[in-house]
Tab-separated table of C-alpha atoms in Angstrom:
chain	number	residue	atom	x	y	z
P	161	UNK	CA	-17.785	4.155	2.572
P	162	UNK	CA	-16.446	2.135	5.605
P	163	UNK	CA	-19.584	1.455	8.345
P	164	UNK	CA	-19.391	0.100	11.557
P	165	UNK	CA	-21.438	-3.013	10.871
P	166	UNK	CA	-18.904	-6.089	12.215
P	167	UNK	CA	-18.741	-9.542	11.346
P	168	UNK	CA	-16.738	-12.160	12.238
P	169	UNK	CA	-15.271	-15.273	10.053
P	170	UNK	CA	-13.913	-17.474	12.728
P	171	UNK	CA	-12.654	-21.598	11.989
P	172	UNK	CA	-11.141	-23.336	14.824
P	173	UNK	CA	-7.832	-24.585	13.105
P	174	UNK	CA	-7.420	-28.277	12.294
P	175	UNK	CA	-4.915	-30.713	11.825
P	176	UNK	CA	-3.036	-29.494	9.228
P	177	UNK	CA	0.101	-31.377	7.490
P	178	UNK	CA	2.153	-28.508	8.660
P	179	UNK	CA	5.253	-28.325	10.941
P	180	UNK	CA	4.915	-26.115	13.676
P	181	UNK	CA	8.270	-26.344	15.341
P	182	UNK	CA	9.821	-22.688	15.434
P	183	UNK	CA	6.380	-20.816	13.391
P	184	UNK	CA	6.283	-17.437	15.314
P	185	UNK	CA	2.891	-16.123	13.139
P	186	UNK	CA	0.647	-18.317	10.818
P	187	UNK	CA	-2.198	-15.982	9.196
P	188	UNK	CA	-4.456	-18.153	7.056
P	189	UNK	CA	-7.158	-17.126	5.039
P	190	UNK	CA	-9.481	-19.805	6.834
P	191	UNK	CA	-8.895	-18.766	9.990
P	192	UNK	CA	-9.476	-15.819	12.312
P	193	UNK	CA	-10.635	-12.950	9.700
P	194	UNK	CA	-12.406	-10.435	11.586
P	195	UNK	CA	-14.343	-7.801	9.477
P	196	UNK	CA	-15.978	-4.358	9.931
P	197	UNK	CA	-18.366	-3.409	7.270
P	198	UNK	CA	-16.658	-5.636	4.456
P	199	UNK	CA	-13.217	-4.479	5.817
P	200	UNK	CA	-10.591	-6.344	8.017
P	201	UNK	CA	-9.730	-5.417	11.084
P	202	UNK	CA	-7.941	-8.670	12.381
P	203	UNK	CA	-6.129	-11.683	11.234
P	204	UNK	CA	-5.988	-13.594	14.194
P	205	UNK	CA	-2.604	-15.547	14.457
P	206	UNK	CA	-3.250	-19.718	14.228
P	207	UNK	CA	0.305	-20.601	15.243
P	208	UNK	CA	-0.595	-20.295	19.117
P	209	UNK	CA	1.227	-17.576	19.689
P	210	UNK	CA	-1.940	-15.316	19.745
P	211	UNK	CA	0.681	-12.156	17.854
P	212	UNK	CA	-2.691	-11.586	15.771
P	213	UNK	CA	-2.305	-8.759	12.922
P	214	UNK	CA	-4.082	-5.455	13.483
P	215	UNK	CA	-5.739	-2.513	11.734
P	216	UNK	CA	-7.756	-0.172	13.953
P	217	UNK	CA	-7.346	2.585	11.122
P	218	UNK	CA	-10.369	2.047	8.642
P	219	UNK	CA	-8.683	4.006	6.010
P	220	UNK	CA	-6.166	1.637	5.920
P	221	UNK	CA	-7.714	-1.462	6.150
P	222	UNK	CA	-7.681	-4.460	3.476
P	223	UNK	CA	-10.622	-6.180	2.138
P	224	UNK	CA	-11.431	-9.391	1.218
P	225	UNK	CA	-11.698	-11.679	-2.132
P	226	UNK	CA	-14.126	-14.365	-1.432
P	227	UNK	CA	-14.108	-15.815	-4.893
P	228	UNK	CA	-9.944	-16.892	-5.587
P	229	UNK	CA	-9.995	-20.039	-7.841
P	230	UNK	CA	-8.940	-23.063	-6.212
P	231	UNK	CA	-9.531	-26.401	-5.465
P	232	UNK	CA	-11.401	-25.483	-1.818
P	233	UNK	CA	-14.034	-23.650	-2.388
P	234	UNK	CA	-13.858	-21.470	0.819
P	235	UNK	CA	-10.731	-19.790	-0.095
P	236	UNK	CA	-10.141	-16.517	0.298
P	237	UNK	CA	-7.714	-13.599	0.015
P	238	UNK	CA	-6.970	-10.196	2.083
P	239	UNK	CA	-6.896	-7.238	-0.724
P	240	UNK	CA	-4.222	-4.551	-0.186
P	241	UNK	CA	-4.796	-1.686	-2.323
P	242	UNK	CA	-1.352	-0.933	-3.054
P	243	UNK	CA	-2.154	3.005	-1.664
P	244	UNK	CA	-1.932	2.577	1.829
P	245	UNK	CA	-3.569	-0.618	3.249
P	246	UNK	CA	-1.491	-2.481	5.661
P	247	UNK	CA	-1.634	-4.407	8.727
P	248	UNK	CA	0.456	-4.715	12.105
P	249	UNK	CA	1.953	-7.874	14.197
P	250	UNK	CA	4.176	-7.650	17.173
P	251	UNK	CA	7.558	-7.514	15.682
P	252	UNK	CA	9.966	-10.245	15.022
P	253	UNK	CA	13.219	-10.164	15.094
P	254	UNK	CA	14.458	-13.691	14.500
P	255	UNK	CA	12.428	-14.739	10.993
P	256	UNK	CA	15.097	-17.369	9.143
P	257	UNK	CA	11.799	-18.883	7.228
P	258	UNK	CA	8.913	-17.509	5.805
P	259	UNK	CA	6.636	-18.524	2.973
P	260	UNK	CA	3.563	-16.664	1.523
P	261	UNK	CA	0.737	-17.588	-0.885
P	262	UNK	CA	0.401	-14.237	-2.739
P	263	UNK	CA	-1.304	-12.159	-5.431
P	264	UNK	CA	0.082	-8.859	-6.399
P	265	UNK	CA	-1.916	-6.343	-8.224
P	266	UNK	CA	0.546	-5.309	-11.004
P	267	UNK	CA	0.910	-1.623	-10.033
P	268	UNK	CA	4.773	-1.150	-8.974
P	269	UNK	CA	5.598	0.850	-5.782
P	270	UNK	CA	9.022	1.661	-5.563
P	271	UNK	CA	10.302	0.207	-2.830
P	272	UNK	CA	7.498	-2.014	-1.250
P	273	UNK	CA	8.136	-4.502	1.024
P	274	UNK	CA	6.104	-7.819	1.208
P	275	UNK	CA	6.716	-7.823	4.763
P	276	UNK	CA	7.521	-4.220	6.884
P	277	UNK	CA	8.315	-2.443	10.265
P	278	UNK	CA	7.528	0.804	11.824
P	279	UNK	CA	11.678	0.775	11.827
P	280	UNK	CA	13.825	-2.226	10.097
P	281	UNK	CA	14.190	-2.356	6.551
P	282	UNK	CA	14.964	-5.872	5.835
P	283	UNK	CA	12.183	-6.807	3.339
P	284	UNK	CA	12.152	-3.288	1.649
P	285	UNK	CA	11.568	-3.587	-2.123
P	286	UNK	CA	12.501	-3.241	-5.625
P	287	UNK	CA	13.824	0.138	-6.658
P	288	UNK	CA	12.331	0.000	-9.484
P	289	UNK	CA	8.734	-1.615	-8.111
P	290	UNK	CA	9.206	-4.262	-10.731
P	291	UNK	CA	10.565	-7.200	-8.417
P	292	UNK	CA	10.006	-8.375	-4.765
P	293	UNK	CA	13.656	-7.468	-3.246
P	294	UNK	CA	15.999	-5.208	-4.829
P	295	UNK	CA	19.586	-4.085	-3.707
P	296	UNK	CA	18.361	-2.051	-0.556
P	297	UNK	CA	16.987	-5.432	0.934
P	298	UNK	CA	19.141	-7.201	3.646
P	299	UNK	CA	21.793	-9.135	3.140
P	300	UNK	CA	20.224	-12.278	4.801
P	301	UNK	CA	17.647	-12.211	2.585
P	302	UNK	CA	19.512	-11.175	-0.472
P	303	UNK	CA	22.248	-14.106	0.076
P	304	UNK	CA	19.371	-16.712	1.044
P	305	UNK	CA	17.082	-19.505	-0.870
P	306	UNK	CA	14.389	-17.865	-2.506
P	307	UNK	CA	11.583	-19.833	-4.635
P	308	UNK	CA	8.295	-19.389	-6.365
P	309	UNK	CA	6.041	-22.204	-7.127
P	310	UNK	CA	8.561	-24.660	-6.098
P	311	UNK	CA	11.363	-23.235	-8.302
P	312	UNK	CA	14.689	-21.720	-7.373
P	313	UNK	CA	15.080	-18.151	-8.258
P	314	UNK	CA	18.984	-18.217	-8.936
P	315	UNK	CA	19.560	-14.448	-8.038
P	316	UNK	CA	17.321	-13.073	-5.404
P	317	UNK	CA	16.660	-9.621	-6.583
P	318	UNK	CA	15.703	-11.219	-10.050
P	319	UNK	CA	12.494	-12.328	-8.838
P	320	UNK	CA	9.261	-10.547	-9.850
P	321	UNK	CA	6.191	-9.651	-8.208
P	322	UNK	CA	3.648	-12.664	-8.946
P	323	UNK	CA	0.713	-11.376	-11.034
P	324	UNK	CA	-1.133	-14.742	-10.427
P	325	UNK	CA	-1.907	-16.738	-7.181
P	326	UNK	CA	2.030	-17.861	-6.311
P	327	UNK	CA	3.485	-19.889	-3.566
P	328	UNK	CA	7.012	-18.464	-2.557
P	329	UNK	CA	9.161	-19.641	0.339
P	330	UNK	CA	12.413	-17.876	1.284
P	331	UNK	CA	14.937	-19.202	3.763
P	332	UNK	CA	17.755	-16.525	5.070
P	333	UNK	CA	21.499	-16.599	6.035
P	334	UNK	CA	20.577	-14.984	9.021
P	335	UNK	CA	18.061	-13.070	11.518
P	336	UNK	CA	15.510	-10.725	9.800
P	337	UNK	CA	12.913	-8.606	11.070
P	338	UNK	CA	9.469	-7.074	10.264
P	339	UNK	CA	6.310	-6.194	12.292
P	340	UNK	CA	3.590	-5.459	9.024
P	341	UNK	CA	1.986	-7.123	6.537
P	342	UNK	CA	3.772	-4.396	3.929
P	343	UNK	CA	4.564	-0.693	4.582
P	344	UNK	CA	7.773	0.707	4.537
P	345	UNK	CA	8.352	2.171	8.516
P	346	UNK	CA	6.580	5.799	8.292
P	347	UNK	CA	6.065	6.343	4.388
P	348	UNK	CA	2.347	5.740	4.144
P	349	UNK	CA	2.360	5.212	0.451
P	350	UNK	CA	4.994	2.620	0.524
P	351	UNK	CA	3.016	-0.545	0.270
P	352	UNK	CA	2.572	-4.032	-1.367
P	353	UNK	CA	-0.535	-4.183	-3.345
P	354	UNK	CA	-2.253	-7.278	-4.054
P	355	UNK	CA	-3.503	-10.050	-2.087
P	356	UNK	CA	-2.459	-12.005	0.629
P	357	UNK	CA	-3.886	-15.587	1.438
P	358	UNK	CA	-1.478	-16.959	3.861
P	359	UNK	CA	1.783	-16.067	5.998
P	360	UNK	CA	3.917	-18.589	7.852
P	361	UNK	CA	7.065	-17.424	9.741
P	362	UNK	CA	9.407	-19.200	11.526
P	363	UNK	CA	12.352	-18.773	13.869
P	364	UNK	CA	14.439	-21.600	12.167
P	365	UNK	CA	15.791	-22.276	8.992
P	366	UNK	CA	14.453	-24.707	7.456
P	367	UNK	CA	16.220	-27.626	4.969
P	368	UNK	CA	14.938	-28.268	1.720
P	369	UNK	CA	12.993	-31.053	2.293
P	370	UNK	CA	11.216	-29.338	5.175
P	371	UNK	CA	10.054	-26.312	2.341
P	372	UNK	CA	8.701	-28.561	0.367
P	373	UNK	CA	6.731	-30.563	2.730
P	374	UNK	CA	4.685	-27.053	3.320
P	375	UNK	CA	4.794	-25.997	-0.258
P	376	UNK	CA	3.051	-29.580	-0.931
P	377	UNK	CA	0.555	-28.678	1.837
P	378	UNK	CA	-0.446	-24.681	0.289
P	379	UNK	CA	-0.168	-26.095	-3.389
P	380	UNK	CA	-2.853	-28.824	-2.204
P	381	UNK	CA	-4.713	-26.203	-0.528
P	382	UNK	CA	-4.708	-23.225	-2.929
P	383	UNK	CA	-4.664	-25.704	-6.539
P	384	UNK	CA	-7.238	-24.900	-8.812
P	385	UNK	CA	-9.312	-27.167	-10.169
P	386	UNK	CA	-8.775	-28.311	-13.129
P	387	UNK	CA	-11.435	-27.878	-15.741
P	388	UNK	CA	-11.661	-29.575	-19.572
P	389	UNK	CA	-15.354	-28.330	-20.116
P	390	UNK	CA	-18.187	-30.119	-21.204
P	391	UNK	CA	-17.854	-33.630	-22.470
P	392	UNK	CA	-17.091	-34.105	-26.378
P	393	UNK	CA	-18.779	-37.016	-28.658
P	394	UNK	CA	-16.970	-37.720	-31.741
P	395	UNK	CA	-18.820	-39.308	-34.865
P	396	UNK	CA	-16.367	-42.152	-35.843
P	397	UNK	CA	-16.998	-42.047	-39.336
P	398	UNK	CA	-13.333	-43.407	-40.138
P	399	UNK	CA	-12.533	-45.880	-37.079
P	400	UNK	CA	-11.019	-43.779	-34.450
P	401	UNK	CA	-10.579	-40.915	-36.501
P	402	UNK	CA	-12.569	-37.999	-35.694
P	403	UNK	CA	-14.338	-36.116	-39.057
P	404	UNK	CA	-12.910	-32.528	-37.770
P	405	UNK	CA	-10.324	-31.593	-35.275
P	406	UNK	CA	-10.866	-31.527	-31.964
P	407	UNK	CA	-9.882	-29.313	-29.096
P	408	UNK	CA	-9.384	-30.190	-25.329
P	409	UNK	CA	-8.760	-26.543	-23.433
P	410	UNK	CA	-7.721	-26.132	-19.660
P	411	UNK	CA	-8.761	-23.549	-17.619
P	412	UNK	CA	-6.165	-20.805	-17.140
P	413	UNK	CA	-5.111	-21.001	-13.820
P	414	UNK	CA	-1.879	-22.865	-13.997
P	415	UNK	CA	1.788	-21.730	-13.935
P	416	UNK	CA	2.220	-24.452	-16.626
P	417	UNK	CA	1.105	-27.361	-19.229
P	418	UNK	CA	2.211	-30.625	-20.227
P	419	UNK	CA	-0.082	-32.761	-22.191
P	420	UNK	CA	0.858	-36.253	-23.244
P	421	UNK	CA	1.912	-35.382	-26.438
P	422	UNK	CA	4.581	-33.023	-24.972
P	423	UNK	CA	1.950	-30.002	-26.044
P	424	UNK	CA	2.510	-27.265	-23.055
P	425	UNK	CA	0.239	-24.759	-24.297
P	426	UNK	CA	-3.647	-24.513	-22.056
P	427	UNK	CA	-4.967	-26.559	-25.344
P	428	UNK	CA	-4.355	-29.770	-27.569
P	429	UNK	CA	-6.123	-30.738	-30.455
């Protein structure tokens, strides 16, 4: 059950490679994650703004993954159930840019939105739960520059849910609006589940090389490492030939492969 035991993870930001021209909420893992008996009740907001995200409700309050694989060891995530965990900001109306480093948990809610509102519908979901916009999304998001893990989705509504840690940065045509971290205005089940490391949303569109600069900086941040296991000794017994094949295997944490031999699977021999 939820207790009233509370504990606070608090890191005075840094200097981060980051542009913070036009960012109207940053919520980062590392920063500002207030709990209540293993539940979070704030995500204070690091872009100065002080628009911190809320949940007063214990029954509908995230939790926390303190063990995400990446490079920095003091990751974290926020952990939406995908029943009805979800999280309030002061609304804004004005979002052109918005990137996320996200998780979701694999089990589709029609109509979901990554981002909602106690009213707008901008951000509201696949149809079909399957993808992260669908044809009830708004225009301005629909007709705008999506990507995930650096790579241009061609059609907007195309793009799925990420099942693994993803970075995914959307630029619109327009003004867009939301006021939660997920929920769909007053239907309680309507909700993103999965996990959310970091939020950044601006007030400006941003050019292409400005989204990449800040992809750079989360794929730095959230990378894992890259393991190749224990070190191997081969017994030369025919110059550099090794007596029986060997095999080099990554850890499986990456989008993608590419050994020097063109191989593109997590192994080589």
């Amino acid at each position: 059950c939820k207790d009233s035991i509370t504990k606070s993870i608090f890191v005075s930001p840094c200097a981060q490679t980051v542009n913070l021209n036009g960012l109207e909420l940053w919520l980062k893992n590392d920063f500002g994650v207030i709990t209540s008996g293993g539940f979070v009740t704030e995500w204070k907001d690091a872009s100065g703004k002080n628009n911190h995200c809320t949940q007063t409700n214990p029954a509908f309050q995230p939790g926390v993954n303190l063990n995400i694989p990446s490079i920095n060891s003091n990751n974290s995530s926020l952990v939406f159930d995908g029943v009805d965990d979800y999280m309030r900001f002061d609304t804004i109306n004005n979002i052109r840019t918005v990137l996320f480093v996200i998780k979701h948990n694999g089990i589709n809610v029609t109509y979901a939105p990554i981002l909602g509102d106690s009213s707008a519908t901008d951000f509201l979901g696949d149809g079909t739960g399957n993808n992260i916009f669908g044809s009830a999304t708004a225009a301005n998001i629909l007709n705008g520059n999506l990507k995930i893990n650096k790579i241009a989705v061609a059609t907007v509504t195309n793009a799925a849910r990420p099942l693994n840690y993803s970075i995914i940065s959307l630029t619109t045509t327009g003004n867009v609006t939301a006021g939660r971290l997920t929920r769909d205005r007053a239907n309680i089940n309507r909700v993103w589940g999965g996990e959310y490391c970091e939020v950044m949303i601006y007030n400006r569109l941003f050019t292409a090389i400005q989204i990449d600069s800040i992809e750079n900086y989360l794929a730095d941040k959230y990378s894992p490492t890259l393991e190749l296991g224990a070190d191997i000794f081969i017994q030369q017994l025919n110059g550099c030939i090794p007596s029986n094949s060997i095999t080099i295997q990554a850890n499986p944490d990456f989008q993608s492969y590419l050994w020097s031999t063109g191989i593109t699977s997590n192994q080589i021999n």
